[in-house]
Amino acid sequence: MTGILLLRALSVRNQRVWVVFLALMVGAAIVNALISVYFDIDIKMSRELRTFGANVYLGPAHGHSLPEADFDRLAAAAPPGLVAAGSPYLYGTARSELENVALAGVRFSALRALVPYWQVEGAWIGVDFDDRNAMIGRTLAARLNLAVGDSLSLIRDGRKKTLRIKGIIDAGDASDSLLFVGLELAQDWLDKPGTMSHALFSMMNRAGEVERFADELRAAHPDWAVRPIRKVSANEGDVLVKIQGLMGLVSIVILLLSTLCVNTSLTAIVSERQREFALQKALGAANGTIIRQVLLETLAISLAATVVGCLAGFVLAQVLGQTVFSASIGLRAWVLPITFALSLSVALAAAALPLRRIMYIQPASVLKGE
Amino acid sequence: MPEETRENPVAAIEARHLSRRFGSVAALDDASFAIARGEFVALMGASGSGKTTLMNLLTCLDTPSSGELRLNGVDAAGFDEEARREFRARHIGLVFQQFHLIPYLSALENVMLAQHYHSVTDEASARRALEDVGLAHRLDHLPSELSGGEQQRVCIARALVNEPPLLFADEPTGNLDAENEARVLDILRRLHGEGRTIVMVTHNPALGAYAQRIIRLQHGRIVP
């Protein structure tokens, strides 16, 4: 009989049941999507902010240089997936056929990930072993009157090394005055084999992981100066906290609105069914029996709405992921129980007052139409 | 529920100095009467005479302000809400003027609803109850598909399905045409013939004449 009452009661109040269903479904969908994005956002944001370039500096604590091997030691010590890109940098002065130039040796293969904001006329150099091409800052290029495709010769102790300009860099910083060559060539030309001035890394800053890793490295290697480049890392953390806070706030507002909407609909349903409940009481139904019956109806709608809401939420999360981060949002199984718990809590909170009204229905007066 | 005691083994209903006040207004004032088991009694009076108030007390839908009330030998005056609910489910059958059928349940399911709140549902006995009031062909019809007379007969079947010792009918033919009124009264007479205690509220003297005895109310008091 309970099953019959449940199914029939739901089927005859299509409009109100649909309102409750939609309110809970929309709430579940948005909350599900925001929770999914919330827990994915640090990774996605970190990737986005990597476009601002390197965020970790490794240099000597004392002196002017470090062994190049330290670069590899740091990379090996990093947790898996933390280091997105990195390159040793070696600086020095070289004499060209025209005038002295500031030389920077780098691993070209990592350069694009470390300085993605560079505007390059011509082309990037893609491989580390290229010792016939160079990239030049636009200020230096202008001073030497060099264009893409031109050649520049370095001269030292009777040796001459001719480099073809493959790309002119517009970085908006000191790089505009540098000549970039392969690290090995720079080490050889500056006579500093196996040495670097410092190294720059681009790391994924998941939940402040970079700060923690830097602290560990400082403790383990007192001869290293390791520091996050706060311009990016700190902003990254701040932005994450703000966005996550905003998402939490939006979720709370959505849940409150859902609760209000469900509460209004359930109040109307209880009011419409007053005679029915009065009759049930007159026939001997206890308050608890009727409340359980309405609660069961509410939970049935909630469960159906949450299942559909979770599916819609997953789709919405993908839309948000693609729109904002151009990446898909991972499906986390544990988001589902959280969504179900929140959705059912909303339904129960919304039902509390209407259910309480059932207790005060007086069958004698209601059945008499008073 | 209080243990059954039989001060008057013949009385189905026994009221002594029964009163019900709403604030300073006495809707029922010092009513004393007894209704024997198997008796068919009509409660009559004009509007506002206290019929409904008395009916609500006798059907355990309300509690008296003062006085004694024994229903089927049980002291009902001091019932709390739970005891009144349980007594209604087990001992009282209710027939309403406005039928009060659940609109989304069939005739059979409406009858089974009373079983559900009494103990357990039994489709066979629910069918028999409907057959007894001549609705064997209307079992699966919704109330909206039944005439007023048929709806009232479903209401009677629902009141009888648990075989309660006390049957209360509140203006049972108030919403019916003459043909259906006669049919419903025939059923009540038959039930009376089978030994059931029936209390019928009516303001219609013609209906009151069907009862064995009339209890008249005026301004909340029983009058000779």
Coordinates of C-alpha atoms in Angstrom, one line a residue:
Chain A
M1 CA 0.0 0.0 0.0
T2 CA 2.9 2.3 0.8
G3 CA 4.3 1.8 -2.7
I4 CA 0.9 2.5 -4.3
L5 CA 0.5 5.7 -2.3
L6 CA 4.0 6.8 -3.2
L7 CA 3.6 6.2 -7.0
R8 CA 0.1 7.6 -7.3
A9 CA 0.8 10.6 -5.1
L10 CA 3.8 11.5 -7.3
S11 CA 2.0 10.8 -10.6
V12 CA -1.0 13.1 -9.9
R13 CA 0.9 16.2 -9.0
N14 CA 3.0 16.4 -12.1
Q15 CA 3.5 20.2 -12.1
R16 CA 4.6 20.6 -8.5
V17 CA 6.6 17.4 -8.5
W18 CA 8.5 18.7 -11.6
V19 CA 9.2 22.0 -9.9
V20 CA 10.7 20.1 -6.9
F21 CA 12.6 17.8 -9.3
L22 CA 14.0 20.6 -11.4
A23 CA 15.0 22.7 -8.4
L24 CA 16.9 19.7 -6.9
M25 CA 18.3 18.6 -10.2
V26 CA 19.7 22.1 -11.1
G27 CA 21.1 22.4 -7.6
A28 CA 22.7 19.0 -7.8
A29 CA 24.1 19.7 -11.3
I30 CA 25.7 23.0 -10.5
V31 CA 27.1 21.8 -7.2
N32 CA 28.4 18.6 -8.8
A33 CA 30.0 20.7 -11.6
L34 CA 31.5 23.2 -9.2
I35 CA 32.9 20.5 -6.9
S36 CA 34.5 18.8 -9.8
V37 CA 36.0 22.0 -11.1
Y38 CA 36.9 23.1 -7.5
F39 CA 39.1 20.0 -7.1
D40 CA 40.5 20.2 -10.6
I41 CA 41.1 23.9 -10.6
D42 CA 44.5 24.0 -8.9
I43 CA 45.9 21.7 -11.6
K44 CA 44.1 23.6 -14.4
M45 CA 45.0 27.0 -13.0
S46 CA 48.6 25.9 -12.5
R47 CA 48.8 24.9 -16.1
E48 CA 47.2 28.2 -17.1
L49 CA 49.6 30.3 -15.0
R50 CA 52.6 28.3 -16.5
T51 CA 52.1 30.6 -19.5
F52 CA 53.7 33.3 -17.3
G53 CA 56.9 31.3 -17.5
A54 CA 59.4 30.1 -14.9
N55 CA 58.4 30.1 -11.3
V56 CA 61.4 28.6 -9.5
Y57 CA 64.9 29.9 -9.4
L58 CA 68.0 27.8 -8.6
G59 CA 71.3 29.6 -8.1
P60 CA 74.4 29.5 -6.0
A61 CA 74.1 30.4 -2.3
H62 CA 77.6 31.8 -2.5
G63 CA 79.7 32.7 -5.6
H64 CA 78.6 33.1 -9.1
S65 CA 78.1 29.7 -10.6
L66 CA 76.9 26.1 -9.9
P67 CA 77.8 22.8 -11.5
E68 CA 75.4 22.0 -14.3
A69 CA 74.8 18.6 -12.7
D70 CA 72.9 20.4 -9.9
F71 CA 70.2 21.2 -12.4
D72 CA 69.7 17.5 -13.0
R73 CA 69.9 16.7 -9.2
L74 CA 67.1 19.1 -8.5
A75 CA 65.0 17.8 -11.3
A76 CA 65.5 14.2 -10.0
A77 CA 64.6 15.2 -6.5
A78 CA 61.2 16.8 -7.6
P79 CA 58.0 14.8 -7.0
P80 CA 56.7 13.2 -10.2
G81 CA 55.0 15.6 -12.5
L82 CA 56.1 18.7 -10.6
V83 CA 58.6 20.0 -13.1
A84 CA 57.0 21.1 -16.3
A85 CA 60.2 22.5 -17.9
G86 CA 63.6 23.8 -16.9
S87 CA 66.9 25.0 -18.2
P88 CA 70.4 26.0 -16.9
Y89 CA 71.4 29.5 -17.8
L90 CA 75.1 30.5 -18.3
Y91 CA 75.9 34.2 -18.8
G92 CA 79.1 35.8 -20.0
T93 CA 80.5 38.3 -22.4
A94 CA 81.8 37.4 -25.8
R95 CA 83.5 39.5 -28.5
S96 CA 81.8 39.6 -31.8
E97 CA 83.1 41.0 -35.0
L98 CA 81.1 44.1 -34.3
E99 CA 81.3 44.7 -30.6
N100 CA 81.2 42.8 -27.3
V101 CA 77.9 41.1 -26.6
A102 CA 76.3 39.6 -23.6
L103 CA 75.9 35.9 -24.2
A104 CA 73.4 33.5 -22.6
G105 CA 73.6 29.8 -22.9
V106 CA 70.4 27.9 -22.6
R107 CA 68.7 24.6 -23.4
F108 CA 66.6 25.7 -26.3
S109 CA 64.2 22.7 -26.0
A110 CA 62.9 24.1 -22.7
L111 CA 63.0 27.7 -23.6
R112 CA 59.5 27.9 -25.2
A113 CA 57.9 26.5 -21.9
L114 CA 60.0 28.8 -19.7
V115 CA 59.4 32.0 -21.6
P116 CA 56.2 31.5 -23.5
Y117 CA 55.4 35.2 -23.5
W118 CA 58.4 36.0 -25.7
Q119 CA 57.4 37.4 -29.1
V120 CA 59.7 35.9 -31.6
E121 CA 60.3 37.2 -35.1
G122 CA 61.6 34.4 -37.2
A123 CA 61.6 31.1 -35.4
W124 CA 62.5 29.4 -32.1
I125 CA 65.4 27.1 -31.9
G126 CA 64.0 23.7 -30.9
V127 CA 67.0 21.5 -30.1
D128 CA 69.7 21.8 -27.5
F129 CA 72.6 20.7 -29.7
D130 CA 72.1 23.4 -32.4
D131 CA 75.5 25.3 -32.4
R132 CA 75.0 27.0 -35.7
N133 CA 72.0 29.2 -35.0
A134 CA 71.3 31.8 -32.3
M135 CA 68.4 34.0 -31.1
I136 CA 69.0 37.6 -30.3
G137 CA 67.2 40.2 -28.2
R138 CA 65.6 43.0 -30.3
T139 CA 67.6 45.8 -28.6
L140 CA 70.9 44.1 -29.3
A141 CA 69.8 43.2 -32.8
A142 CA 68.9 46.8 -33.5
R143 CA 72.2 47.9 -32.2
L144 CA 74.1 45.5 -34.3
N145 CA 71.7 46.1 -37.2
L146 CA 70.9 42.4 -37.5
A147 CA 67.9 40.8 -39.1
V148 CA 66.6 37.3 -39.2
G149 CA 68.8 35.2 -41.5
D150 CA 71.9 37.5 -41.0
S151 CA 75.1 36.1 -39.5
L152 CA 77.1 37.1 -36.5
S153 CA 80.6 35.9 -35.8
L154 CA 82.1 35.4 -32.3
I155 CA 85.8 35.9 -32.1
R156 CA 88.2 34.6 -29.4
D157 CA 91.9 33.8 -29.4
G158 CA 92.0 33.5 -33.1
R159 CA 88.9 31.3 -33.2
K160 CA 85.8 32.4 -35.1
K161 CA 82.3 31.0 -34.7
T162 CA 79.7 32.2 -37.1
L163 CA 76.1 32.0 -36.0
R164 CA 73.0 32.6 -38.1
I165 CA 70.2 34.6 -36.5
K166 CA 67.2 32.4 -36.5
G167 CA 64.9 34.5 -34.3
I168 CA 64.7 38.0 -32.8
I169 CA 63.2 38.2 -29.3
D170 CA 60.9 40.8 -28.0
A171 CA 60.8 39.9 -24.2
G172 CA 60.2 43.3 -22.7
D173 CA 63.0 42.7 -20.2
A174 CA 66.8 42.2 -20.0
S175 CA 66.6 39.3 -22.5
D176 CA 66.2 41.9 -25.2
S177 CA 69.9 42.7 -24.9
L178 CA 71.2 39.1 -24.9
L179 CA 72.5 36.8 -27.6
F180 CA 71.0 33.3 -26.9
V181 CA 73.1 30.3 -27.9
G182 CA 73.1 26.6 -27.0
L183 CA 74.4 25.9 -23.4
E184 CA 77.3 23.7 -24.6
L185 CA 78.5 26.3 -27.0
A186 CA 78.3 29.0 -24.3
Q187 CA 80.2 26.8 -21.9
D188 CA 82.9 26.1 -24.5
W189 CA 83.2 29.7 -25.7
L190 CA 83.2 31.2 -22.2
D191 CA 85.6 28.4 -21.1
K192 CA 83.2 27.2 -18.3
P193 CA 82.5 23.6 -19.1
G194 CA 79.8 21.9 -16.9
T195 CA 78.9 25.2 -15.3
M196 CA 75.8 27.3 -15.1
S197 CA 75.0 30.7 -13.6
H198 CA 71.6 29.7 -12.5
A199 CA 68.6 27.6 -13.6
L200 CA 65.0 28.4 -14.0
F201 CA 62.1 25.9 -13.7
S202 CA 58.5 26.0 -14.5
M203 CA 56.7 23.9 -11.9
M204 CA 53.1 22.9 -11.2
N205 CA 52.1 24.8 -8.1
R206 CA 49.5 22.3 -6.8
A207 CA 48.3 23.5 -3.4
G208 CA 51.6 25.3 -2.6
E209 CA 53.7 22.3 -3.6
V210 CA 56.4 24.6 -5.0
E211 CA 56.9 26.4 -1.7
R212 CA 57.2 23.1 0.2
F213 CA 59.6 21.6 -2.3
A214 CA 61.7 24.8 -2.2
D215 CA 61.9 24.5 1.6
E216 CA 63.0 20.9 1.4
L217 CA 65.7 21.8 -1.1
R218 CA 67.0 24.7 1.0
A219 CA 67.2 22.4 4.0
A220 CA 69.0 19.6 2.1
H221 CA 71.3 21.9 0.0
P222 CA 72.6 24.9 1.9
D223 CA 74.9 25.7 -1.0
W224 CA 71.9 26.3 -3.2
A225 CA 69.7 29.4 -3.4
V226 CA 66.3 28.0 -4.2
R227 CA 63.3 30.3 -4.3
P228 CA 60.0 30.5 -5.9
I229 CA 59.6 33.4 -8.2
R230 CA 56.8 34.9 -6.2
K231 CA 55.5 37.2 -8.9
V232 CA 53.9 34.1 -10.3
S233 CA 53.7 31.5 -7.5
A234 CA 52.2 33.8 -4.9
N235 CA 49.7 35.3 -7.4
E236 CA 48.8 31.8 -8.5
G237 CA 48.0 30.8 -4.9
D238 CA 46.0 33.9 -4.3
V239 CA 44.0 33.6 -7.4
L240 CA 43.3 29.9 -6.6
V241 CA 42.0 30.7 -3.1
K242 CA 39.8 33.5 -4.5
I243 CA 38.3 31.4 -7.3
Q244 CA 37.7 28.5 -5.0
G245 CA 36.1 30.8 -2.4
L246 CA 33.9 32.2 -5.1
M247 CA 32.9 28.7 -6.3
G248 CA 32.1 27.7 -2.7
L249 CA 30.0 30.9 -2.3
V250 CA 28.1 30.2 -5.5
S251 CA 27.5 26.6 -4.4
I252 CA 26.0 27.8 -1.1
V253 CA 23.8 30.3 -2.8
I254 CA 22.5 27.7 -5.3
L255 CA 21.8 25.3 -2.5
L256 CA 19.9 27.9 -0.5
L257 CA 17.9 28.9 -3.6
S258 CA 17.1 25.2 -4.2
T259 CA 16.1 24.7 -0.6
L260 CA 13.8 27.8 -0.8
C261 CA 12.2 26.6 -4.1
V262 CA 11.7 23.0 -2.8
N263 CA 10.3 24.3 0.5
T264 CA 7.8 26.5 -1.3
S265 CA 6.6 23.7 -3.5
L266 CA 6.4 21.2 -0.6
T267 CA 4.4 23.7 1.4
A268 CA 2.0 24.1 -1.4
I269 CA 1.8 20.3 -1.8
V270 CA 1.1 19.7 1.9
S271 CA -1.5 22.5 1.8
E272 CA -3.2 21.0 -1.3
R273 CA -3.3 17.5 0.3
Q274 CA -4.6 18.7 3.7
R275 CA -7.9 16.9 3.3
E276 CA -6.1 13.7 2.3
F277 CA -3.9 13.8 5.4
A278 CA -6.9 14.6 7.6
L279 CA -8.7 11.6 6.2
Q280 CA -5.7 9.4 6.8
K281 CA -5.6 10.6 10.4
A282 CA -9.3 10.0 10.8
L283 CA -8.8 6.5 9.5
G284 CA -6.2 5.9 12.2
A285 CA -2.9 6.9 10.5
A286 CA -0.3 8.2 13.0
N287 CA 1.5 11.5 12.3
G288 CA 4.7 9.6 11.9
T289 CA 3.1 7.3 9.2
I290 CA 2.0 10.3 7.1
I291 CA 5.3 12.2 7.6
R292 CA 7.2 9.0 6.6
Q293 CA 5.0 8.8 3.5
V294 CA 5.6 12.4 2.4
L295 CA 9.3 12.0 3.3
L296 CA 9.5 8.9 1.1
E297 CA 7.9 10.9 -1.8
T298 CA 10.4 13.7 -1.3
L299 CA 13.4 11.4 -1.1
A300 CA 12.2 9.5 -4.2
I301 CA 12.1 12.8 -6.1
S302 CA 15.4 13.9 -4.6
L303 CA 17.2 10.7 -5.6
A304 CA 15.9 10.8 -9.2
A305 CA 16.8 14.5 -9.4
T306 CA 20.3 13.9 -8.0
V307 CA 21.0 11.1 -10.4
V308 CA 20.0 13.3 -13.4
G309 CA 21.8 16.3 -11.7
C310 CA 25.1 14.3 -11.4
L311 CA 25.0 13.5 -15.1
A312 CA 24.1 17.0 -16.0
G313 CA 26.8 18.3 -13.6
F314 CA 29.5 16.2 -15.3
V315 CA 28.5 17.6 -18.7
L316 CA 28.5 21.2 -17.2
A317 CA 31.9 20.6 -15.6
Q318 CA 33.2 19.6 -19.1
V319 CA 31.7 22.8 -20.6
L320 CA 33.3 24.9 -17.9
G321 CA 36.6 23.1 -18.3
Q322 CA 36.7 23.5 -22.0
T323 CA 35.5 27.1 -21.9
V324 CA 37.8 28.4 -19.1
F325 CA 40.8 26.0 -19.3
S326 CA 40.5 24.3 -22.7
A327 CA 40.8 21.0 -20.9
S328 CA 38.4 18.3 -19.7
I329 CA 37.6 18.0 -16.0
G330 CA 38.3 14.5 -14.5
L331 CA 35.5 12.4 -13.1
R332 CA 36.0 11.9 -9.4
A333 CA 33.9 9.1 -7.9
W334 CA 33.9 10.7 -4.5
V335 CA 32.2 13.8 -5.9
L336 CA 29.0 11.7 -6.3
P337 CA 28.5 10.9 -2.6
I338 CA 29.2 14.5 -1.7
T339 CA 26.6 15.7 -4.3
F340 CA 24.1 13.1 -3.0
A341 CA 24.6 14.1 0.6
L342 CA 24.2 17.8 -0.2
S343 CA 21.2 17.2 -2.4
L344 CA 19.4 15.1 0.2
S345 CA 20.3 17.6 2.9
V346 CA 18.7 20.3 0.8
A347 CA 15.5 18.1 0.4
L348 CA 15.3 17.3 4.1
A349 CA 15.9 20.9 5.2
A350 CA 13.3 22.1 2.7
A351 CA 10.8 19.5 3.9
A352 CA 11.2 20.1 7.6
L353 CA 8.6 22.9 7.9
P354 CA 6.0 21.5 5.5
L355 CA 6.3 18.1 7.3
R356 CA 5.8 19.8 10.7
R357 CA 2.6 21.3 9.4
I358 CA 1.2 17.8 8.9
M359 CA 1.4 17.3 12.6
Y360 CA -1.0 20.1 13.3
I361 CA -3.7 19.1 10.8
Q362 CA -6.9 18.6 12.8
P363 CA -9.0 16.0 10.9
A364 CA -12.3 17.1 12.5
S365 CA -12.1 20.7 11.3
V366 CA -10.4 19.9 8.0
L367 CA -12.9 17.2 7.0
K368 CA -15.8 19.5 7.9
G369 CA -14.3 22.1 5.5
E370 CA -13.6 24.6 8.3
Chain B
M1 CA -4.9 2.2 25.7
P2 CA -6.9 1.7 28.9
E3 CA -8.1 -1.8 29.7
E4 CA -11.7 -2.5 28.8
T5 CA -14.1 -2.3 31.7
R6 CA -17.8 -3.0 31.4
E7 CA -19.8 -0.9 33.7
N8 CA -22.7 -1.3 31.5
P9 CA -22.2 -4.3 29.3
V10 CA -25.2 -3.4 27.1
A11 CA -24.0 0.2 26.3
A12 CA -21.9 0.7 23.2
I13 CA -21.7 4.4 24.1
E14 CA -22.2 6.0 27.5
A15 CA -21.8 9.7 28.1
R16 CA -22.1 11.4 31.5
H17 CA -22.1 15.2 31.9
L18 CA -20.1 15.5 28.7
S19 CA -19.1 19.0 27.8
R20 CA -16.9 20.6 25.2
R21 CA -16.0 24.3 25.5
F22 CA -14.1 26.5 23.0
G23 CA -13.0 29.4 25.2
S24 CA -16.1 30.6 26.9
V25 CA -18.4 29.1 24.5
A26 CA -20.0 25.7 25.4
A27 CA -20.5 23.9 22.1
L28 CA -21.7 20.8 24.1
D29 CA -23.0 21.3 27.6
D30 CA -23.6 18.5 30.2
A31 CA -24.7 15.8 27.8
S32 CA -25.6 12.5 29.3
F33 CA -27.0 9.5 27.3
A34 CA -26.3 5.9 26.5
I35 CA -26.6 4.0 23.2
A36 CA -27.0 0.3 23.4
R37 CA -25.0 -2.2 21.4
G38 CA -26.8 -2.9 18.1
E39 CA -28.9 0.3 18.4
F40 CA -29.5 2.7 15.5
V41 CA -29.6 6.3 16.8
A42 CA -30.0 9.6 15.0
L43 CA -28.4 12.7 16.4
M44 CA -30.6 15.6 15.3
G45 CA -30.6 19.3 15.7
A46 CA -30.4 22.5 13.8
S47 CA -27.1 24.0 12.6
G48 CA -25.0 25.0 15.6
S49 CA -26.9 22.8 18.0
G50 CA -23.7 20.8 18.8
K51 CA -24.2 17.7 16.6
T52 CA -20.8 17.9 15.0
T53 CA -19.1 18.6 18.3
L54 CA -20.7 15.6 19.9
M55 CA -19.9 13.5 16.8
N56 CA -16.3 14.5 17.0
L57 CA -16.1 13.4 20.6
L58 CA -17.8 10.1 20.0
T59 CA -15.5 9.4 17.0
C60 CA -12.4 10.3 19.1
L61 CA -11.5 13.2 16.7
D62 CA -11.7 15.5 19.7
T63 CA -11.5 15.3 23.5
P64 CA -14.1 16.5 26.0
S65 CA -13.5 19.5 28.3
S66 CA -15.2 17.6 31.1
G67 CA -17.4 14.6 31.8
E68 CA -17.2 10.9 31.2
L69 CA -17.3 9.0 27.9
R70 CA -17.2 5.2 27.5
L71 CA -17.0 3.8 24.1
N72 CA -17.5 0.1 23.8
G73 CA -16.8 -0.2 27.5
V74 CA -13.5 1.8 27.3
D75 CA -13.0 5.1 29.1
A76 CA -12.3 7.4 26.2
A77 CA -12.5 10.8 27.9
G78 CA -8.9 10.7 29.0
F79 CA -7.4 9.4 25.7
D80 CA -4.3 11.1 24.5
E81 CA -3.9 11.7 20.8
E82 CA -2.2 8.3 20.2
A83 CA -4.9 6.4 22.1
R84 CA -7.6 8.2 20.2
R85 CA -5.9 7.4 16.9
E86 CA -5.6 3.7 17.8
F87 CA -9.2 3.5 19.0
R88 CA -10.4 5.1 15.8
A89 CA -8.5 2.6 13.7
R90 CA -9.7 -0.4 15.6
H91 CA -13.2 0.4 16.8
I92 CA -14.8 3.1 14.6
G93 CA -16.1 3.3 11.1
L94 CA -16.7 6.7 9.6
V95 CA -19.0 7.7 6.8
F96 CA -18.7 11.3 5.7
Q97 CA -21.2 13.6 4.0
Q98 CA -18.5 14.6 1.5
F99 CA -17.2 11.0 1.0
H100 CA -13.6 12.0 1.4
L101 CA -12.1 9.4 -1.0
I102 CA -8.5 9.8 -2.0
P103 CA -8.8 11.0 -5.6
Y104 CA -5.8 9.1 -7.0
L105 CA -6.7 5.7 -5.5
S106 CA -9.3 3.3 -7.1
A107 CA -12.4 2.3 -5.1
L108 CA -10.6 -0.9 -4.0
E109 CA -7.5 0.9 -3.0
N110 CA -9.5 3.5 -1.0
V111 CA -11.1 0.6 0.9
M112 CA -7.7 -1.1 1.4
L113 CA -6.3 2.2 2.8
A114 CA -8.5 1.7 6.0
Q115 CA -7.0 -1.8 6.3
H116 CA -3.5 -0.4 5.9
Y117 CA -4.0 1.9 8.9
H118 CA -5.8 -0.8 10.9
S119 CA -3.4 -3.7 10.4
V120 CA -2.6 -5.2 7.1
T121 CA -4.2 -5.0 3.7
D122 CA -6.4 -7.9 2.5
E123 CA -7.6 -7.4 -1.1
A124 CA -10.1 -10.2 -0.9
S125 CA -12.0 -8.8 2.1
A126 CA -11.8 -5.3 0.6
R127 CA -13.4 -6.7 -2.6
R128 CA -16.1 -8.4 -0.4
A129 CA -16.8 -5.1 1.3
L130 CA -17.4 -3.4 -2.0
E131 CA -19.5 -6.3 -3.3
D132 CA -21.6 -6.0 -0.1
V133 CA -22.5 -2.4 -1.1
G134 CA -23.2 -3.3 -4.7
L135 CA -19.9 -2.1 -6.3
A136 CA -18.4 -5.3 -7.5
H137 CA -18.2 -3.8 -11.0
R138 CA -16.5 -0.6 -9.9
L139 CA -13.5 -1.9 -8.1
D140 CA -10.8 -0.3 -10.3
H141 CA -12.6 3.0 -10.9
L142 CA -11.2 6.2 -9.5
P143 CA -13.6 8.4 -7.4
S144 CA -13.9 10.8 -10.3
E145 CA -15.3 8.0 -12.4
L146 CA -18.0 7.2 -9.8
S147 CA -21.4 8.8 -9.2
G148 CA -22.0 10.5 -5.8
G149 CA -24.1 7.5 -4.6
E150 CA -21.3 5.1 -5.7
Q151 CA -18.7 7.2 -3.9
Q152 CA -20.8 7.2 -0.7
R153 CA -21.0 3.4 -1.0
V154 CA -17.2 3.2 -1.3
C155 CA -17.0 5.3 1.8
I156 CA -19.4 2.9 3.6
A157 CA -17.3 -0.1 2.4
R158 CA -14.2 1.6 3.7
A159 CA -15.9 2.3 7.1
L160 CA -17.0 -1.4 7.3
V161 CA -14.0 -3.3 6.0
N162 CA -12.3 -3.6 9.4
E163 CA -15.6 -4.6 11.0
P164 CA -15.7 -1.9 13.6
P165 CA -18.2 -2.3 16.4
L166 CA -19.2 1.4 16.1
L167 CA -20.4 3.0 12.8
F168 CA -20.8 6.8 12.6
A169 CA -22.4 8.4 9.6
D170 CA -22.3 12.2 9.3
E171 CA -25.1 13.4 7.1
P172 CA -24.5 10.3 4.9
T173 CA -27.1 11.3 2.3
G174 CA -26.5 15.0 2.4
N175 CA -25.0 15.1 -1.1
L176 CA -27.1 12.4 -2.7
D177 CA -30.2 12.4 -4.9
A178 CA -33.3 10.6 -3.8
E179 CA -32.5 7.3 -5.5
N180 CA -29.0 7.1 -4.0
E181 CA -30.3 8.3 -0.6
A182 CA -32.7 5.4 -0.5
R183 CA -29.9 3.0 -1.5
V184 CA -27.6 4.2 1.2
L185 CA -30.3 4.1 3.8
D186 CA -31.1 0.5 2.8
I187 CA -27.5 -0.4 3.4
L188 CA -27.5 1.3 6.9
R189 CA -30.7 -0.5 7.8
R190 CA -29.2 -3.8 6.6
L191 CA -26.1 -3.2 8.8
H192 CA -28.4 -2.4 11.7
G193 CA -30.2 -5.6 11.0
E194 CA -26.9 -7.4 11.2
G195 CA -26.5 -6.1 14.8
R196 CA -24.2 -3.2 14.2
T197 CA -24.3 -0.1 16.4
I198 CA -24.9 3.0 14.2
V199 CA -25.0 6.6 15.1
M200 CA -26.2 8.9 12.3
V201 CA -26.0 12.7 12.3
T202 CA -28.7 14.4 10.4
H203 CA -30.8 17.5 10.4
N204 CA -33.4 15.8 8.1
P205 CA -36.4 14.5 10.1
A206 CA -37.3 12.1 7.3
L207 CA -33.9 10.5 7.7
G208 CA -34.1 10.5 11.5
A209 CA -37.2 8.5 11.2
Y210 CA -35.1 5.5 9.9
A211 CA -33.4 5.3 13.3
Q212 CA -34.7 3.5 16.3
R213 CA -34.2 6.5 18.5
I214 CA -33.4 10.2 18.1
I215 CA -31.2 12.2 20.4
R216 CA -32.0 15.9 19.9
L217 CA -29.6 18.7 20.5
Q218 CA -30.4 22.4 20.9
H219 CA -27.8 25.0 21.8
G220 CA -25.4 22.4 22.9
R221 CA -27.8 20.6 25.2
I222 CA -29.7 17.4 24.9
V223 CA -33.4 18.1 24.8
P224 CA -36.3 15.6 25.3

